[in-house]
PDB file of C-alpha atoms in Angstrom:
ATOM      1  CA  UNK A 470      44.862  25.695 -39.320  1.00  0.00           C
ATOM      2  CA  UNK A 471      42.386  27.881 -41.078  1.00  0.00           C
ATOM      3  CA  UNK A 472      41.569  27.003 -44.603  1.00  0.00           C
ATOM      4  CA  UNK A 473      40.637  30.489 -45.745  1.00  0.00           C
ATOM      5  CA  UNK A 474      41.187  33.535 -43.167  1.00  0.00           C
ATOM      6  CA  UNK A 475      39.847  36.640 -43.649  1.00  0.00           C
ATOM      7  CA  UNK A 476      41.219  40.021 -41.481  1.00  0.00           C
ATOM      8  CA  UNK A 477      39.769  42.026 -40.016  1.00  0.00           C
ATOM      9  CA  UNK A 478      36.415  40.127 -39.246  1.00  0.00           C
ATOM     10  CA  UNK A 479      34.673  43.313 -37.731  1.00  0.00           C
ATOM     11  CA  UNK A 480      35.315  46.930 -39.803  1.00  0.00           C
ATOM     12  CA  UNK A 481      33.420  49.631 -39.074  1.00  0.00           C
ATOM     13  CA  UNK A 482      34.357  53.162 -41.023  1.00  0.00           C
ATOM     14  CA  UNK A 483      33.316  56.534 -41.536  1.00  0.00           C
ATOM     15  CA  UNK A 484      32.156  57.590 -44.983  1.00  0.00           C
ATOM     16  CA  UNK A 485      34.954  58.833 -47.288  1.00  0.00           C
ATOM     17  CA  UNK A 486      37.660  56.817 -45.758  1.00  0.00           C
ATOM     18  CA  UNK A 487      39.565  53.969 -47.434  1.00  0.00           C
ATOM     19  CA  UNK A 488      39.919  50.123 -45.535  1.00  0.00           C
ATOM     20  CA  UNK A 489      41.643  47.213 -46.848  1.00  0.00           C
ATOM     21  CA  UNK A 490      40.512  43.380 -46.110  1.00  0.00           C
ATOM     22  CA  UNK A 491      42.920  40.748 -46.243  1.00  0.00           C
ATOM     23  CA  UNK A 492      42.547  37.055 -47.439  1.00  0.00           C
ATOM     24  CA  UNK A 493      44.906  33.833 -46.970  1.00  0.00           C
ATOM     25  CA  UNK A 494      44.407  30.516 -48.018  1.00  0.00           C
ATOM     26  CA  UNK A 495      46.049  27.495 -47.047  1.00  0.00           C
ATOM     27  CA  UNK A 496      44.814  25.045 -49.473  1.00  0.00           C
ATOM     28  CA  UNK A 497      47.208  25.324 -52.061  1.00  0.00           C
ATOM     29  CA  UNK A 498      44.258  26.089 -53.995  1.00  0.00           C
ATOM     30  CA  UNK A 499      44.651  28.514 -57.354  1.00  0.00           C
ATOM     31  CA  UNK A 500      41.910  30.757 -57.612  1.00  0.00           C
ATOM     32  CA  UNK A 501      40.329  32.710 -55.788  1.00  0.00           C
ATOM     33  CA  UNK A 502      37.186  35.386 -55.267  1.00  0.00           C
ATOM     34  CA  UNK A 503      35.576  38.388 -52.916  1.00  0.00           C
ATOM     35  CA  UNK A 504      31.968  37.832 -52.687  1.00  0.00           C
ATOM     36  CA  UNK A 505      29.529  40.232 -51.132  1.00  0.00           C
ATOM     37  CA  UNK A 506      26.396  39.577 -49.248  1.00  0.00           C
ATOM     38  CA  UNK A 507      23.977  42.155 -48.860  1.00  0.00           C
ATOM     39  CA  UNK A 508      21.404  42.713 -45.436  1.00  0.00           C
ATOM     40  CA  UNK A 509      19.154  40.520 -47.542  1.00  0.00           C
ATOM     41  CA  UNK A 510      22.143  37.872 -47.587  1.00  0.00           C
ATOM     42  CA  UNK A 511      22.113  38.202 -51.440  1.00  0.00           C
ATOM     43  CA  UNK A 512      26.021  36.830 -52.497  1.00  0.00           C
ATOM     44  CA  UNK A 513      27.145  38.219 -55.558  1.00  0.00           C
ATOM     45  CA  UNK A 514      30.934  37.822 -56.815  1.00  0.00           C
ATOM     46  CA  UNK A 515      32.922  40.857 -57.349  1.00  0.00           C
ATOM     47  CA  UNK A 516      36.057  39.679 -58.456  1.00  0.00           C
ATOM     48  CA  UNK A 517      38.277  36.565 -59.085  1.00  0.00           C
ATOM     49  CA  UNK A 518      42.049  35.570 -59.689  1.00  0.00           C
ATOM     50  CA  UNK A 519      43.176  32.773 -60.711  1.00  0.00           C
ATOM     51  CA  UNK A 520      47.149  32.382 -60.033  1.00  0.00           C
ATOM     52  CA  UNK A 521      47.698  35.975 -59.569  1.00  0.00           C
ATOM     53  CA  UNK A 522      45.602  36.683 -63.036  1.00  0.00           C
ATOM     54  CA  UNK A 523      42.441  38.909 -62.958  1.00  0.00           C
ATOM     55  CA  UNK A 524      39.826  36.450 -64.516  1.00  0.00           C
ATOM     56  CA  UNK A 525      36.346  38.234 -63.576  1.00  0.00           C
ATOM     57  CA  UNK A 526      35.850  41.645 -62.789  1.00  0.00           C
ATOM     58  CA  UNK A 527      32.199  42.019 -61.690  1.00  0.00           C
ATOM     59  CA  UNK A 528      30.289  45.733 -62.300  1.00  0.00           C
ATOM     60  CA  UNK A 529      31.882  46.670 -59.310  1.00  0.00           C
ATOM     61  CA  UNK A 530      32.791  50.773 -59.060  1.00  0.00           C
ATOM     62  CA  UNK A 531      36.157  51.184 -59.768  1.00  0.00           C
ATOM     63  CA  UNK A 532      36.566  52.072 -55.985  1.00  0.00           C
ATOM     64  CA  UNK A 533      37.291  48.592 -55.237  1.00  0.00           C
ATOM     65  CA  UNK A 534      40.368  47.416 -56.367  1.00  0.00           C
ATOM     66  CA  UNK A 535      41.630  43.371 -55.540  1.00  0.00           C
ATOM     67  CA  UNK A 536      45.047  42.653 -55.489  1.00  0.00           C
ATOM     68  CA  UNK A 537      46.883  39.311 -55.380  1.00  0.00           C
ATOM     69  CA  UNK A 538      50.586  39.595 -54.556  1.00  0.00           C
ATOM     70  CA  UNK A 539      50.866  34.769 -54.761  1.00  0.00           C
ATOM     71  CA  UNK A 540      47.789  32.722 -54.913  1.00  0.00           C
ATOM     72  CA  UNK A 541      47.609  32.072 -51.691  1.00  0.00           C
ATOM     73  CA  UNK A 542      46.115  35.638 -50.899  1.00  0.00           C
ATOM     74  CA  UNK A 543      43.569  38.059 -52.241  1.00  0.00           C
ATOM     75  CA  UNK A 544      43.095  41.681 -50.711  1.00  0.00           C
ATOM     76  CA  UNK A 545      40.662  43.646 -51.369  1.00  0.00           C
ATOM     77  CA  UNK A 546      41.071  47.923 -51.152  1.00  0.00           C
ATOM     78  CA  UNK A 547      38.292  49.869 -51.117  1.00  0.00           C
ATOM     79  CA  UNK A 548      38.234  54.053 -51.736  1.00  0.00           C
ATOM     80  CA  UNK A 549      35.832  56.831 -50.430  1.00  0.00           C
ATOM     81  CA  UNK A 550      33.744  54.523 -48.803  1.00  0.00           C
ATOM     82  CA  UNK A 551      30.087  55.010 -49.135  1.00  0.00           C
ATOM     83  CA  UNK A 552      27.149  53.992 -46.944  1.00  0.00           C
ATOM     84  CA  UNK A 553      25.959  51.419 -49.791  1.00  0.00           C
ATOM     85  CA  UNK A 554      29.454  49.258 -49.064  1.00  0.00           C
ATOM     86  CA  UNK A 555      28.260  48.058 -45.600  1.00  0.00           C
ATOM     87  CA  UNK A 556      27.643  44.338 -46.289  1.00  0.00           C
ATOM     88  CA  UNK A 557      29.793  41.409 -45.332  1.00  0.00           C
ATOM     89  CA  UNK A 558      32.145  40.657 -47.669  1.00  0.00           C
ATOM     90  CA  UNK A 559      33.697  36.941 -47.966  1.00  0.00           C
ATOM     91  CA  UNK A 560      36.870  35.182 -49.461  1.00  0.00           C
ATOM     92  CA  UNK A 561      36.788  32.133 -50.906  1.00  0.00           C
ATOM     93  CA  UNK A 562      39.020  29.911 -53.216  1.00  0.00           C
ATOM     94  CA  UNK A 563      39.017  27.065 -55.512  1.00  0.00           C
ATOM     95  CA  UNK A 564      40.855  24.494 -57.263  1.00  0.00           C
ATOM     96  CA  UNK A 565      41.231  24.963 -60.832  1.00  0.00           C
ATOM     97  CA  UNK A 566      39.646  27.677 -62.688  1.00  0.00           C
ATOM     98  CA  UNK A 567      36.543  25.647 -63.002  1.00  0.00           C
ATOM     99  CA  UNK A 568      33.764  25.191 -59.611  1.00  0.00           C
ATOM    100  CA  UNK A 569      33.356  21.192 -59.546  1.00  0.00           C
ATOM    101  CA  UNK A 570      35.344  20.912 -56.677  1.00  0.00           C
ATOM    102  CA  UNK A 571      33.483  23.703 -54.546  1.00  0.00           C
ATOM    103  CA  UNK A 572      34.552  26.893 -52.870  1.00  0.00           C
ATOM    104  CA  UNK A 573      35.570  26.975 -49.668  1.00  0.00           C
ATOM    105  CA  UNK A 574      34.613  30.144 -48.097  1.00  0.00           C
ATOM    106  CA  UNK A 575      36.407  32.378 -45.092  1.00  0.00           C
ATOM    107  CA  UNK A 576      34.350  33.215 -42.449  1.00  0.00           C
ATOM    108  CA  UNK A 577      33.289  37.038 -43.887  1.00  0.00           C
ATOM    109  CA  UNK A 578      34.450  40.252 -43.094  1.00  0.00           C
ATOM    110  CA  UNK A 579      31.142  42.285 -41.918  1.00  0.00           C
ATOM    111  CA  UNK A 580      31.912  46.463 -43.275  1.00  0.00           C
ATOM    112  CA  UNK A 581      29.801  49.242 -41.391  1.00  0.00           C
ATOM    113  CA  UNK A 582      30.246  52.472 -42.592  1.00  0.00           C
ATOM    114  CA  UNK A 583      28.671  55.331 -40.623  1.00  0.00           C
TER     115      UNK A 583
ATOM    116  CA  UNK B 120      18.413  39.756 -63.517  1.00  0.00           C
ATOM    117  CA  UNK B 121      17.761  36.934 -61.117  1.00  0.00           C
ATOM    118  CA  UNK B 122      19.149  33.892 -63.072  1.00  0.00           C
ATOM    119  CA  UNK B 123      18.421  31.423 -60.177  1.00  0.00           C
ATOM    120  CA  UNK B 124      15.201  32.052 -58.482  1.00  0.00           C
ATOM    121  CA  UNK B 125      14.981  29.898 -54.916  1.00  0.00           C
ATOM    122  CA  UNK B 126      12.330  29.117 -52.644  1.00  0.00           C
ATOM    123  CA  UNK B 127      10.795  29.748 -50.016  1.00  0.00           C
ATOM    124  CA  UNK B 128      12.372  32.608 -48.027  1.00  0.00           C
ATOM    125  CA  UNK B 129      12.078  30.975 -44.839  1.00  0.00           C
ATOM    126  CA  UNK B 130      10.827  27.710 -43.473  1.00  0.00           C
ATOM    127  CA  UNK B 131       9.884  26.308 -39.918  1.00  0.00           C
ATOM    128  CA  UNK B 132       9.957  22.416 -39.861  1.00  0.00           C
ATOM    129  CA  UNK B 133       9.440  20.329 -37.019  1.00  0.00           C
ATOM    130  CA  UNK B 134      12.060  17.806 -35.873  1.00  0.00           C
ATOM    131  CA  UNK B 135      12.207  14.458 -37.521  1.00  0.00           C
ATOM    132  CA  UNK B 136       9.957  16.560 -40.359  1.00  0.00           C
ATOM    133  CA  UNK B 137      11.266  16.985 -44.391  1.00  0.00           C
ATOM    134  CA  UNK B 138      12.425  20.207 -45.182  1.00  0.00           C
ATOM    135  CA  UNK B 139      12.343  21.434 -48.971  1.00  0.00           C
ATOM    136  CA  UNK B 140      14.151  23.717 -50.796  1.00  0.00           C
ATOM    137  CA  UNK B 141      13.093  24.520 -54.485  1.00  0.00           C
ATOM    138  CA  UNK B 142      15.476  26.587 -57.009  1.00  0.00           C
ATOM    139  CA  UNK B 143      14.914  27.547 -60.544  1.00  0.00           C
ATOM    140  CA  UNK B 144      17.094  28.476 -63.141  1.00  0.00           C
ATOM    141  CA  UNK B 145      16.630  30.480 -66.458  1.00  0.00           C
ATOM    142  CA  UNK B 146      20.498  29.881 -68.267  1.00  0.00           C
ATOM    143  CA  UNK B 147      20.220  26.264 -69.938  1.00  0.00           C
ATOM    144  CA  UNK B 148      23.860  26.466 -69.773  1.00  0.00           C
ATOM    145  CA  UNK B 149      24.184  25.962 -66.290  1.00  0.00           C
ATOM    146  CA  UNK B 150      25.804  22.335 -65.509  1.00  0.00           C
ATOM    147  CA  UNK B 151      26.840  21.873 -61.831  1.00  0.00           C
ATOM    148  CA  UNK B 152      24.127  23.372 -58.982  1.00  0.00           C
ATOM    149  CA  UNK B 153      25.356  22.830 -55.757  1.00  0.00           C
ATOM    150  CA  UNK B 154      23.814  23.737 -52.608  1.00  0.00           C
ATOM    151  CA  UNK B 155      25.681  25.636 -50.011  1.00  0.00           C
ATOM    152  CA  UNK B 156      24.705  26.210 -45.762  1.00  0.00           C
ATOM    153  CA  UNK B 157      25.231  28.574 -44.034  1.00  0.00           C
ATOM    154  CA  UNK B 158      25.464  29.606 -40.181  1.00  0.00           C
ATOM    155  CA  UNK B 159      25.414  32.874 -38.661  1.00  0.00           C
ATOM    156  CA  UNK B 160      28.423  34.664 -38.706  1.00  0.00           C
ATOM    157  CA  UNK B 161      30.292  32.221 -40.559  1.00  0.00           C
ATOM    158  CA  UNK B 162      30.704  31.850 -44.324  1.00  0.00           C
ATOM    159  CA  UNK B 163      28.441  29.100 -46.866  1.00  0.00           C
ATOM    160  CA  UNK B 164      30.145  25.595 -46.889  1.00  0.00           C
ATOM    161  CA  UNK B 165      29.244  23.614 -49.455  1.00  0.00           C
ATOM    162  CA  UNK B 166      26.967  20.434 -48.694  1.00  0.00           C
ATOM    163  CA  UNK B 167      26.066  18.781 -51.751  1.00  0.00           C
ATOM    164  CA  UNK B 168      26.409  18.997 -56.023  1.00  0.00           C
ATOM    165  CA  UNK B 169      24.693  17.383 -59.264  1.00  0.00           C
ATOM    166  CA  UNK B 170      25.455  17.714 -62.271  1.00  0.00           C
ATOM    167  CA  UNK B 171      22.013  17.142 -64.844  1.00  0.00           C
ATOM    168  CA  UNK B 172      23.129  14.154 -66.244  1.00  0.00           C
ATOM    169  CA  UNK B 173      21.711  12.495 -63.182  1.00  0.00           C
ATOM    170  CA  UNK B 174      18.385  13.417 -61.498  1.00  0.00           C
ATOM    171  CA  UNK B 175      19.020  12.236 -57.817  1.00  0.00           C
ATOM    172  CA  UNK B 176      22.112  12.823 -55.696  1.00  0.00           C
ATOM    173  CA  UNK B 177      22.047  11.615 -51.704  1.00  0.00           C
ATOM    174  CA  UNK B 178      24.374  12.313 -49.516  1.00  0.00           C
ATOM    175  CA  UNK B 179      23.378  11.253 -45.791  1.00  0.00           C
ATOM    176  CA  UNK B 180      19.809  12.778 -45.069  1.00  0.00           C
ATOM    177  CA  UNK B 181      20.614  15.239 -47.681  1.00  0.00           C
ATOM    178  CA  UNK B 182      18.766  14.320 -50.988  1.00  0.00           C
ATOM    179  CA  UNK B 183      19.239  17.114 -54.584  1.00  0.00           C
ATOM    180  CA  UNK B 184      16.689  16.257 -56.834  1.00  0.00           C
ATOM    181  CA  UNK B 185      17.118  17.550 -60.397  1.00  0.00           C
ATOM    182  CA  UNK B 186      14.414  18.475 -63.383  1.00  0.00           C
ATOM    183  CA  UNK B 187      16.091  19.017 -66.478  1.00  0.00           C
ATOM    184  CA  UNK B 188      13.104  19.901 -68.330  1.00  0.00           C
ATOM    185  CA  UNK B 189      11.521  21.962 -66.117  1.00  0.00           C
ATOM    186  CA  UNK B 190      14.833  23.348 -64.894  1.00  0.00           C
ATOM    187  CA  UNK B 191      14.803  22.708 -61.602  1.00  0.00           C
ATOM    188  CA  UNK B 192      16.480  21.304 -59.100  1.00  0.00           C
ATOM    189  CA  UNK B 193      15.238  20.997 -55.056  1.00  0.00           C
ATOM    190  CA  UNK B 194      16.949  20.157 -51.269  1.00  0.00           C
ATOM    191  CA  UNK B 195      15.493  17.569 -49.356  1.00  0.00           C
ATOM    192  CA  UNK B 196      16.438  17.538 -45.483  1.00  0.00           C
ATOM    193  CA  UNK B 197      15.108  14.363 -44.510  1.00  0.00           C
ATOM    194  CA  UNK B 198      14.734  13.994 -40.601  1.00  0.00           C
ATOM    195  CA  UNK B 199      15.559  17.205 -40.032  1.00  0.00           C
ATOM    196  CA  UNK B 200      17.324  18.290 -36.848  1.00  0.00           C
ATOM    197  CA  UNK B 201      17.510  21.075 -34.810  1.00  0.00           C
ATOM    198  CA  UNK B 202      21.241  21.674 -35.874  1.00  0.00           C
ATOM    199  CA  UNK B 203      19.642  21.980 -39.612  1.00  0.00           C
ATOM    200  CA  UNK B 204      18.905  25.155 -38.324  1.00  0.00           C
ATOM    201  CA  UNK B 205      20.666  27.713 -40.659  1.00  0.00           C
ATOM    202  CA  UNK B 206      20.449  29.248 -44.301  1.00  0.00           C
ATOM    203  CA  UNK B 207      20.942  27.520 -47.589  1.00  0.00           C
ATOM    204  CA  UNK B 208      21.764  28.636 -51.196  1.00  0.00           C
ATOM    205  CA  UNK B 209      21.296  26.864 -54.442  1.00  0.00           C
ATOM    206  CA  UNK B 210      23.800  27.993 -56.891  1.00  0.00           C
ATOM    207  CA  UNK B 211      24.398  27.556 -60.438  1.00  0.00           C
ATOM    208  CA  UNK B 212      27.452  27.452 -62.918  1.00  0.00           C
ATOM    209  CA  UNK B 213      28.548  26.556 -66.275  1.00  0.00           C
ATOM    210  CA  UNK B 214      31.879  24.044 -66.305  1.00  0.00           C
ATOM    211  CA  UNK B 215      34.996  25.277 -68.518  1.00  0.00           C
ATOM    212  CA  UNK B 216      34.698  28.977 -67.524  1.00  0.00           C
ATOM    213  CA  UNK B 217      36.150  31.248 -65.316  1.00  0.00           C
ATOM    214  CA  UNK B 218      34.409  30.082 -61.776  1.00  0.00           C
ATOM    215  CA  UNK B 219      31.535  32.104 -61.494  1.00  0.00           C
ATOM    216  CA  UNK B 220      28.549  30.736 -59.116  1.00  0.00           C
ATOM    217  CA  UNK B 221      25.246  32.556 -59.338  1.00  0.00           C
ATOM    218  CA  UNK B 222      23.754  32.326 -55.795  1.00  0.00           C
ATOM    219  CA  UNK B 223      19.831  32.085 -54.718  1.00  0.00           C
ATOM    220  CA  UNK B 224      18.628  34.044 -52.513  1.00  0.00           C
ATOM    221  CA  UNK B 225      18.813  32.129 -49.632  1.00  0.00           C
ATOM    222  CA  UNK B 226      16.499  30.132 -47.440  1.00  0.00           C
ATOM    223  CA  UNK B 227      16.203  30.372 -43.393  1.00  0.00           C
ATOM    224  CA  UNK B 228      15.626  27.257 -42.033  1.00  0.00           C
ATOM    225  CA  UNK B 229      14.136  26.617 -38.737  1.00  0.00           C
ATOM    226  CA  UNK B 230      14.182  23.188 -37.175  1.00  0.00           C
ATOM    227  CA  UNK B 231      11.997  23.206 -34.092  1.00  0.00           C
ATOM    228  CA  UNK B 232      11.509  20.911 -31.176  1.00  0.00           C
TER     229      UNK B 232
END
């Protein structure tokens, strides 16, 4: 009964391979977002979709690429990966395109690349 | 550009003790600052919101106080409890956008015996 699930929860990679990270929600909630928090647990949003629409695309390098097939999941493909992408990165989702009824986040998905 | 500057970076408090969190923010567009906690290995879960049309929100021993002029808004933890024991974000956002918190940086809390 998991409100926002996040696979795999441990990824560890070498440099120049590509990883996916999948999110569900159950909340019937509309949008949602990949956040990533740095080793100084810095969050900073990458992306967000709000009923399958790209609403905010983040500087992020064009090696990470979200998809959302329904609103009830967010994925999140990453390219080449490069030492700099170890960090945990973390689903969340909302209700309605505005924040005043909070984000619930998943539990994180923590990326090593070696 | 750190648009929401938080304080301190980590703080030991004593059970039963106050603990205080202090953010700042530069955008004067910013209208809802919540405050998120966080455990390790799990992801922030929100604990309590203003808006700055009021200056005091309480929810349990959890206390936002808000400075509109000074832009500023603060955590109190009152009787603070060894299960406290985690980090917490202030955040910031402006209503009728696309959802877009702006995180602190974080505070450690440490509630000791």
């Amino acid at each position: 009964d998991t409100a926002v699930s996040q696979t795999p929860k441990y990824l560890v990679t070498q440099m120049g391979n590509d990883k996916s990270i999948k999110c569900e929600q159950n909340l019937g909630h509309d949008t949602m977002y990949w956040y990533k928090q740095d080793s100084k647990k810095f969050l900073k949003i990458m992306f967000s979709y709000n009923n399958k629409e790209l609403i905010i695309n983040e500087t992020v390098p064009n090696r990470f690429s979200p998809k959302s097939p329904d609103k009830a999941h967010l994925n999140l493909h990453i390219n080449s990966l490069e030492l700099g992408d170890s960090a945990v990165y973390f689903c969340a989702s909302s209700h309605h395109r505005t924040v005043d009824y909070g984000y619930t986040f998943g539990s994180g998905t923590r990326l090593t690349v070696v | 550009q750190q648009q929401v500057k938080q304080s301190p970076q980590s703080l030991i408090v004593q059970k039963g003790g106050i603990s205080i969190i202090n953010c700042a923010y530069e955008n004067t567009a910013f209208d809802y600052f919540p405050w998120y906690q966080q455990f390790p290995g799990k992801g922030p879960a929100l604990l309590i919101a203003i808006r700055p049309d009021v200056s005091e929100k309480k929810e349990g021993r959890f206390t936002i106080s808000f400075n509109k002029s000074a832009k500023q808004f603060s955590l109190h933890i009152m009787d603070s409890q060894p299960g406290d024991s985690a980090t917490y974000f202030c955040a910031a956002s402006i209503s009728g956008t696309a959802s877009k918190l702006t995180f602190g940086t974080g505070t450690r809390l440490q509630v000791t015996l």
